[in-house]
Coordinates of C-alpha atoms and ligand atoms in Angstrom, one line a residue:
X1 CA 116.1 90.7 161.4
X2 CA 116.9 93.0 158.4
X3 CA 114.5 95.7 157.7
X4 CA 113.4 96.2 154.1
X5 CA 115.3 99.3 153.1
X6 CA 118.8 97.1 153.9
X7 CA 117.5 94.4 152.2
X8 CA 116.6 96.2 149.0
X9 CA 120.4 97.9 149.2
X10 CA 121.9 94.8 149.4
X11 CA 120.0 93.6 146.8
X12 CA 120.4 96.4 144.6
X13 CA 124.5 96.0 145.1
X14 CA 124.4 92.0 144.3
X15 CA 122.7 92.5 141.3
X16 CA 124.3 95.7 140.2
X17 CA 128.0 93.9 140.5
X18 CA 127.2 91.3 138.7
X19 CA 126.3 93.8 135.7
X20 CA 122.2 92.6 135.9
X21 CA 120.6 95.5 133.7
X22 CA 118.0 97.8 135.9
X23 CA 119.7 96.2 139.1
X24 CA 117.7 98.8 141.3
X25 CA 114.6 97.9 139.8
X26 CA 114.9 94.5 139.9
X27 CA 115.9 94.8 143.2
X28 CA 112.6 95.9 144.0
X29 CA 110.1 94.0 142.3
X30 CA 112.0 91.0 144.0
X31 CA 111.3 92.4 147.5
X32 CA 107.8 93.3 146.3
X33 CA 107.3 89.6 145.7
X34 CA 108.6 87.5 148.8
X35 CA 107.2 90.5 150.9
X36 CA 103.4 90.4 148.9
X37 CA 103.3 94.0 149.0
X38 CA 102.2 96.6 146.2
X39 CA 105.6 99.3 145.2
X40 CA 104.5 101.9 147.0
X41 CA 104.1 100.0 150.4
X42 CA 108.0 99.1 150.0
X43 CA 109.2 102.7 150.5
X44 CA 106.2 103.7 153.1
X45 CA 107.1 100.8 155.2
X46 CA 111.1 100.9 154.8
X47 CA 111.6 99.8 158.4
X48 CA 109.4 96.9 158.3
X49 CA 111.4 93.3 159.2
X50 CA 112.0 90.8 156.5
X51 CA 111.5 87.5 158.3
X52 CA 114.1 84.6 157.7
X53 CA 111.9 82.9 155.6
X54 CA 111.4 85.8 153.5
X55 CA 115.7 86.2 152.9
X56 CA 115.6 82.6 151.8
X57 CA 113.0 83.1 149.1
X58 CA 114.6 86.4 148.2
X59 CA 118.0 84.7 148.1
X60 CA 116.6 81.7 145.9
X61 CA 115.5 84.4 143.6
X62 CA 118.5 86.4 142.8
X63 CA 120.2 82.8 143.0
X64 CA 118.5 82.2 139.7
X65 CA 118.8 85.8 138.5
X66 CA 123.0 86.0 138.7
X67 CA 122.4 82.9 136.0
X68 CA 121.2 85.0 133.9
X69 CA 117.3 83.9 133.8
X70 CA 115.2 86.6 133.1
X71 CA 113.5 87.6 136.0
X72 CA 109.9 87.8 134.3
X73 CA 110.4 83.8 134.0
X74 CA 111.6 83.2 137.7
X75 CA 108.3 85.6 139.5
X76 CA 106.2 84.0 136.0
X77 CA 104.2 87.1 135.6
X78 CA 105.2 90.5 133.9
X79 CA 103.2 93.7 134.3
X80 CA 101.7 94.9 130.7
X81 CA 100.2 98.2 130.1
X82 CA 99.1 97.7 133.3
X83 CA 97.8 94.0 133.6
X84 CA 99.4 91.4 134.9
X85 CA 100.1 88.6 132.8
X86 CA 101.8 85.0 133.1
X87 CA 104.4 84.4 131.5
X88 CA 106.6 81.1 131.3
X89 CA 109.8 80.2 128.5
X90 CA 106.8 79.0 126.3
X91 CA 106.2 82.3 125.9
X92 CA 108.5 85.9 124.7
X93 CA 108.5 88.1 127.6
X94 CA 106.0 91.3 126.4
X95 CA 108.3 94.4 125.7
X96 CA 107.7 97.9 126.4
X97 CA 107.7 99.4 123.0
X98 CA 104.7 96.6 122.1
X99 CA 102.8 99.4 124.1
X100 CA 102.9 101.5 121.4
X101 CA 101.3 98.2 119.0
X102 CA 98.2 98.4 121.8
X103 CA 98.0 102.4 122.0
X104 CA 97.7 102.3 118.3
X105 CA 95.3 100.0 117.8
X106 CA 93.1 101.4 120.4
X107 CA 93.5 104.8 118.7
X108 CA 92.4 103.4 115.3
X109 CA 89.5 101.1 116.8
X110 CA 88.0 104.4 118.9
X111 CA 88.2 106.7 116.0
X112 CA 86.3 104.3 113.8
X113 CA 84.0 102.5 116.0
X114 CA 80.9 104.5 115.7
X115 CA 78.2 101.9 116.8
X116 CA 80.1 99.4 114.8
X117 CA 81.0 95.6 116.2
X118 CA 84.8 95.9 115.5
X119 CA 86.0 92.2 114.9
X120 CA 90.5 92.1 115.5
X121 CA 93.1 89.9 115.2
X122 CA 96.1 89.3 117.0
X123 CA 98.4 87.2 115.1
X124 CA 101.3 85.4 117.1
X125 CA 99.9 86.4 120.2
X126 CA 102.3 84.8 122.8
X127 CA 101.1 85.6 126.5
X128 CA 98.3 87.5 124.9
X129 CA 99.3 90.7 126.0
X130 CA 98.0 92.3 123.0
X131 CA 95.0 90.9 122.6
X132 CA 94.0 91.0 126.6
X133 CA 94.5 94.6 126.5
X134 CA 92.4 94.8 123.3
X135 CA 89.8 93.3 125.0
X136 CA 89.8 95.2 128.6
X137 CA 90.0 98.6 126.5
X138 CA 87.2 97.6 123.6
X139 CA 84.1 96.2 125.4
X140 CA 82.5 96.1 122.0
X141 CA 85.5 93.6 120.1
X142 CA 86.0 90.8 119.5
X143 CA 88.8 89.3 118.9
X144 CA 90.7 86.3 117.5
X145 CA 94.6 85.6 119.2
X146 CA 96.1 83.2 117.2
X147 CA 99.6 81.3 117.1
X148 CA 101.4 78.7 115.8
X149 CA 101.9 76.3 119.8
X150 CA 100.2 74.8 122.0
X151 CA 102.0 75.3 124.4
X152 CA 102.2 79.3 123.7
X153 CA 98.2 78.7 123.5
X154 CA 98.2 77.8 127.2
X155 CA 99.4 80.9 128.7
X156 CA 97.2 83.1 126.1
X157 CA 94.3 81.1 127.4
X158 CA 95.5 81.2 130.9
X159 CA 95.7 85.0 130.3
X160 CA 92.6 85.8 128.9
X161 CA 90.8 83.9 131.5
X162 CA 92.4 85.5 134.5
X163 CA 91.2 89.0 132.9
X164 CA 87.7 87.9 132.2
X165 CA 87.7 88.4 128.4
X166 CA 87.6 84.4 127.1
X167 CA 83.9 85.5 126.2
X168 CA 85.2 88.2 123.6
X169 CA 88.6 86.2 122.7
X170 CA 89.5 83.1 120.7
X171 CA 92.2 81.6 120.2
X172 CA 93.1 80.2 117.3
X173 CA 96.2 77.6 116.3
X174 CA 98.2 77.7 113.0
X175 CA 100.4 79.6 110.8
X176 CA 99.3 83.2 110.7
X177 CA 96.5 84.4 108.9
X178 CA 95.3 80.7 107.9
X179 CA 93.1 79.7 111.0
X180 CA 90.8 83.1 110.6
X181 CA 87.5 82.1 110.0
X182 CA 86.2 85.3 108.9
X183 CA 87.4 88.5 107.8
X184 CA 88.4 91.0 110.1
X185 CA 88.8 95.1 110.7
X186 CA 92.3 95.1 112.1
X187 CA 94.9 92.7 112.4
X188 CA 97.4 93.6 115.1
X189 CA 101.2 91.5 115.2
X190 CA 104.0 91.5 116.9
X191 CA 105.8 88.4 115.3
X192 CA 109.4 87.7 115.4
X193 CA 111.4 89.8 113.7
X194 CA 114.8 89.8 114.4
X195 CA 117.4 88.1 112.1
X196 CA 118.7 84.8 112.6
X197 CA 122.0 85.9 112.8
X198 CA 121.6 88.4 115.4
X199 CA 120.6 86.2 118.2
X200 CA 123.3 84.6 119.7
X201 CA 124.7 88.2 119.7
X202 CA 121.8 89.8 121.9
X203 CA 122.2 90.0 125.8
X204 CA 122.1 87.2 127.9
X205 CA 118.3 87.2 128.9
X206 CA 117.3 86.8 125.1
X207 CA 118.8 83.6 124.9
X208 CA 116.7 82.0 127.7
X209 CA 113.5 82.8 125.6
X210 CA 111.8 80.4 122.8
X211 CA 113.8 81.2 119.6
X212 CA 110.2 80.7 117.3
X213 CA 109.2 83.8 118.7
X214 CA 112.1 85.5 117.9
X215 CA 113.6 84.5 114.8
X216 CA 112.6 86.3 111.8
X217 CA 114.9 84.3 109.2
X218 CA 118.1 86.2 107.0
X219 CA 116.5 89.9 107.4
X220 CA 114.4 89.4 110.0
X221 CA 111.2 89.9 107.7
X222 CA 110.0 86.8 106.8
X223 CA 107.1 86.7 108.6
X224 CA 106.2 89.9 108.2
X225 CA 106.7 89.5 104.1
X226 CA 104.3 86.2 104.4
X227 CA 101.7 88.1 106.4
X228 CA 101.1 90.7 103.8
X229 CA 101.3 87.5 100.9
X230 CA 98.7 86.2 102.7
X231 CA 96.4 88.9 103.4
X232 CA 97.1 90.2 99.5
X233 CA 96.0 87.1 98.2
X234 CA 93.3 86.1 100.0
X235 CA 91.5 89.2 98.8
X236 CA 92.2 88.9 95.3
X237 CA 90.9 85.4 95.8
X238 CA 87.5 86.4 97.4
X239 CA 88.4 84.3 100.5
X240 CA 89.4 87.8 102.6
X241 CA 91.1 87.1 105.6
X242 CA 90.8 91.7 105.9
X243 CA 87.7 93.8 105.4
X244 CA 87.6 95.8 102.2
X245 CA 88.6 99.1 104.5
X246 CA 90.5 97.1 107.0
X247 CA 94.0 97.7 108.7
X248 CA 97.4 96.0 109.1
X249 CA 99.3 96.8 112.2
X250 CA 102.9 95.6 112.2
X251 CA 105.3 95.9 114.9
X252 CA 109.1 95.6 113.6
X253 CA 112.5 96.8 113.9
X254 CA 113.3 100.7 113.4
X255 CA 116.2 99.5 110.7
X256 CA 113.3 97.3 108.8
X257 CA 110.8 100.4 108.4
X258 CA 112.0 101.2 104.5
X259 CA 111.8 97.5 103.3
X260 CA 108.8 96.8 104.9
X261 CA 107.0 99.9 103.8
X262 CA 108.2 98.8 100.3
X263 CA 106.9 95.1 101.1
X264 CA 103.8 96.3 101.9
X265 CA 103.1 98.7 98.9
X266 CA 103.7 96.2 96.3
X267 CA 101.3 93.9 98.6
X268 CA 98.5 96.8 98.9
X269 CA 99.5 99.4 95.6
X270 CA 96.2 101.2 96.7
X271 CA 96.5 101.5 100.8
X272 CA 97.5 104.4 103.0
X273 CA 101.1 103.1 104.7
X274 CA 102.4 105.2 107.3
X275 CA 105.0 104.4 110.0
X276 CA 104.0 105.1 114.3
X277 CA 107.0 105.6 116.4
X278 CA 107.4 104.2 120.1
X279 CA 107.6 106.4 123.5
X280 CA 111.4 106.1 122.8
X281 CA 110.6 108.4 119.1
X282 CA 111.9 105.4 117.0
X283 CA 109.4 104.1 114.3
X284 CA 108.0 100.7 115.8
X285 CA 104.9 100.2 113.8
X286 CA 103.9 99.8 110.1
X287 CA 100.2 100.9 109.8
X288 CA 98.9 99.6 106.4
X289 CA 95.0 101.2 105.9
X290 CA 93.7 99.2 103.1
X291 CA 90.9 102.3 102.5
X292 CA 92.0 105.1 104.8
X293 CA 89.8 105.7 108.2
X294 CA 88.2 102.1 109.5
Ligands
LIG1 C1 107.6 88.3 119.0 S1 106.5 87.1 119.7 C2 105.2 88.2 120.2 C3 104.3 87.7 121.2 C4 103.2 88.7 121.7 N1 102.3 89.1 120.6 C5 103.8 90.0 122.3 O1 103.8 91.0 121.6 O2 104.4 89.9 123.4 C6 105.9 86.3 118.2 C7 104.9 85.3 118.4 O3 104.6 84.8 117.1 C8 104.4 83.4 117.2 N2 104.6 82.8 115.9 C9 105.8 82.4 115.3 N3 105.6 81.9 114.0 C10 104.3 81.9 113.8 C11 103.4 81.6 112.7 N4 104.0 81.1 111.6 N5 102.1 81.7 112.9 C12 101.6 82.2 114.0 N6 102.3 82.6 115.1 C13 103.6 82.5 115.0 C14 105.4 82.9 118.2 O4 105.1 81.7 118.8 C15 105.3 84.1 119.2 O5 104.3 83.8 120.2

């Protein structure tokens, strides 16, 4: 029988000449999975014997990978800001820079918590990610997680169970802001964004994934240009979906900062609207503070 340091190699060099992106990594995780160990029992226990049964699984799994499927949808979980979460193609694989959305919003909820009941939003919340996280890190929120499917609903509730949170989370179906039933601090969302014709263009892996969470129409903002008509009118006709000092958190595309910082201050005249890069130093996330601090 192999031992697991060959196994990850050769896995590693299938995957790497086939031009899979991260092939090491990849490589990895896979092993991590048919082997049920944690990462840092695969390079402490390098001599250990992958069984037959083990190479078939593994070989089933990179099977699938060389067509392209991304590899979050054939192991159905992907790690979070540290929580696992399921994940199916119901559902847009949570991204890295989305981090920043969470580290953000945690930064505004701690600074203006006080002894306050802070009440949040996650608007197209997909797996949940956002709003899980929300949850673990702010004992005192709650928290609606809306979207537009059901079947997008599933995982989210699937999610928020498995962390122990469906107490302080509900989820909510329909078209953005509409299904809040009361006004809240800080809406959080990640919602598609990228223009239509950009799609097909994007790497393999992207294609496998729902296109409603993608596609953000021509410039990629129309969602984001009727979340702020939404939020702007529903307080100008008393039926707030945002407290009076309340926060707008946006994730977007770097290239659709300047429009949407102009989008927002005809929507808001009077907020604060400043941009939050990512860990890469590229500006991610449009922060519209309807009365400066929470
Ligand atoms: C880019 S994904 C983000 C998912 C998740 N929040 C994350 O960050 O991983 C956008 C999500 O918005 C949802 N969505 C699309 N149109 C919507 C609408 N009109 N109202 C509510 N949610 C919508 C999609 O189903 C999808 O789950």
């Amino acid at each position: 029988m192999p031992n697991l340091r060959t196994v990850i190699q050769e896995t590693h060099r299938t995957l790497e000449s086939a031009s899979i992106p991260d092939a090491r990594l990849e490589a990895e995780v896979m092993v991590m999975d048919v082997m049920r160990m944690p990462r840092h029992a695969i390079f402490a226990e390098q001599e250990s014997q992958v069984s037959p049964q083990q190479q078939e699984q593994l070989a089933a799994i990179v099977t699938r990978r060389l067509t392209r499927e991304p590899l979050a949808y054939i192991l159905n979980y992907r790690e979070f800001y540290g929580v696992n979460l399921l994940v199916n193609p119901a559902v847009l694989i949570p991204r890295p820079e989305t981090e920043t959305m969470v580290e953000h919003a945690l930064f505004m909820a701690l600074m203006g918590m006080e002894s306050r009941e802070l009440v949040i939003a996650d608007v197209g919340t997909g797996t949940g990610a956002i709003a899980v996280n929300l949850a673990i890190h702010l004992p005192a929120a709650r928290i609606y997680a809306s979207d537009a499917y059901d079947a997008t609903l599933d995982v989210a509730a699937y999610n928020v169970r498995m962390h122990n949170v469906a107490d302080r989370v509900t989820l909510l179906k329909g078209d953005l802001l509409e299904p809040l039933p009361e006004p809240v601090d800080v809406i959080v969302a990640n919602l598609p964004y990228l223009p239509t014709e950009r799609i097909p263009t994007l790497q393999p892996e992207v294609q496998w994934e729902p296109v409603a969470a993608l596609d953000g129409g021509a410039d990629g903002l129309d969602h984001v240009r009727r979340l702020l008509s939404q939020a702007a009118e529903s307080q100008e006709d008393g039926d707030n979906r945002l407290k009076p000092h309340g926060v707008i958190l946006l994730e977007m595309d770097p290239e659709q900062m300047t429009e949407a910082q102009s989008l927002a201050s005809e929507a808001f005249p009077e907020a604060e609207i400043t941009v939050e890069p990512d860990l890469a130093g590229l500006d991610r996330v449009l922060s519209v503070s309807l009365a400066g601090n929470l």
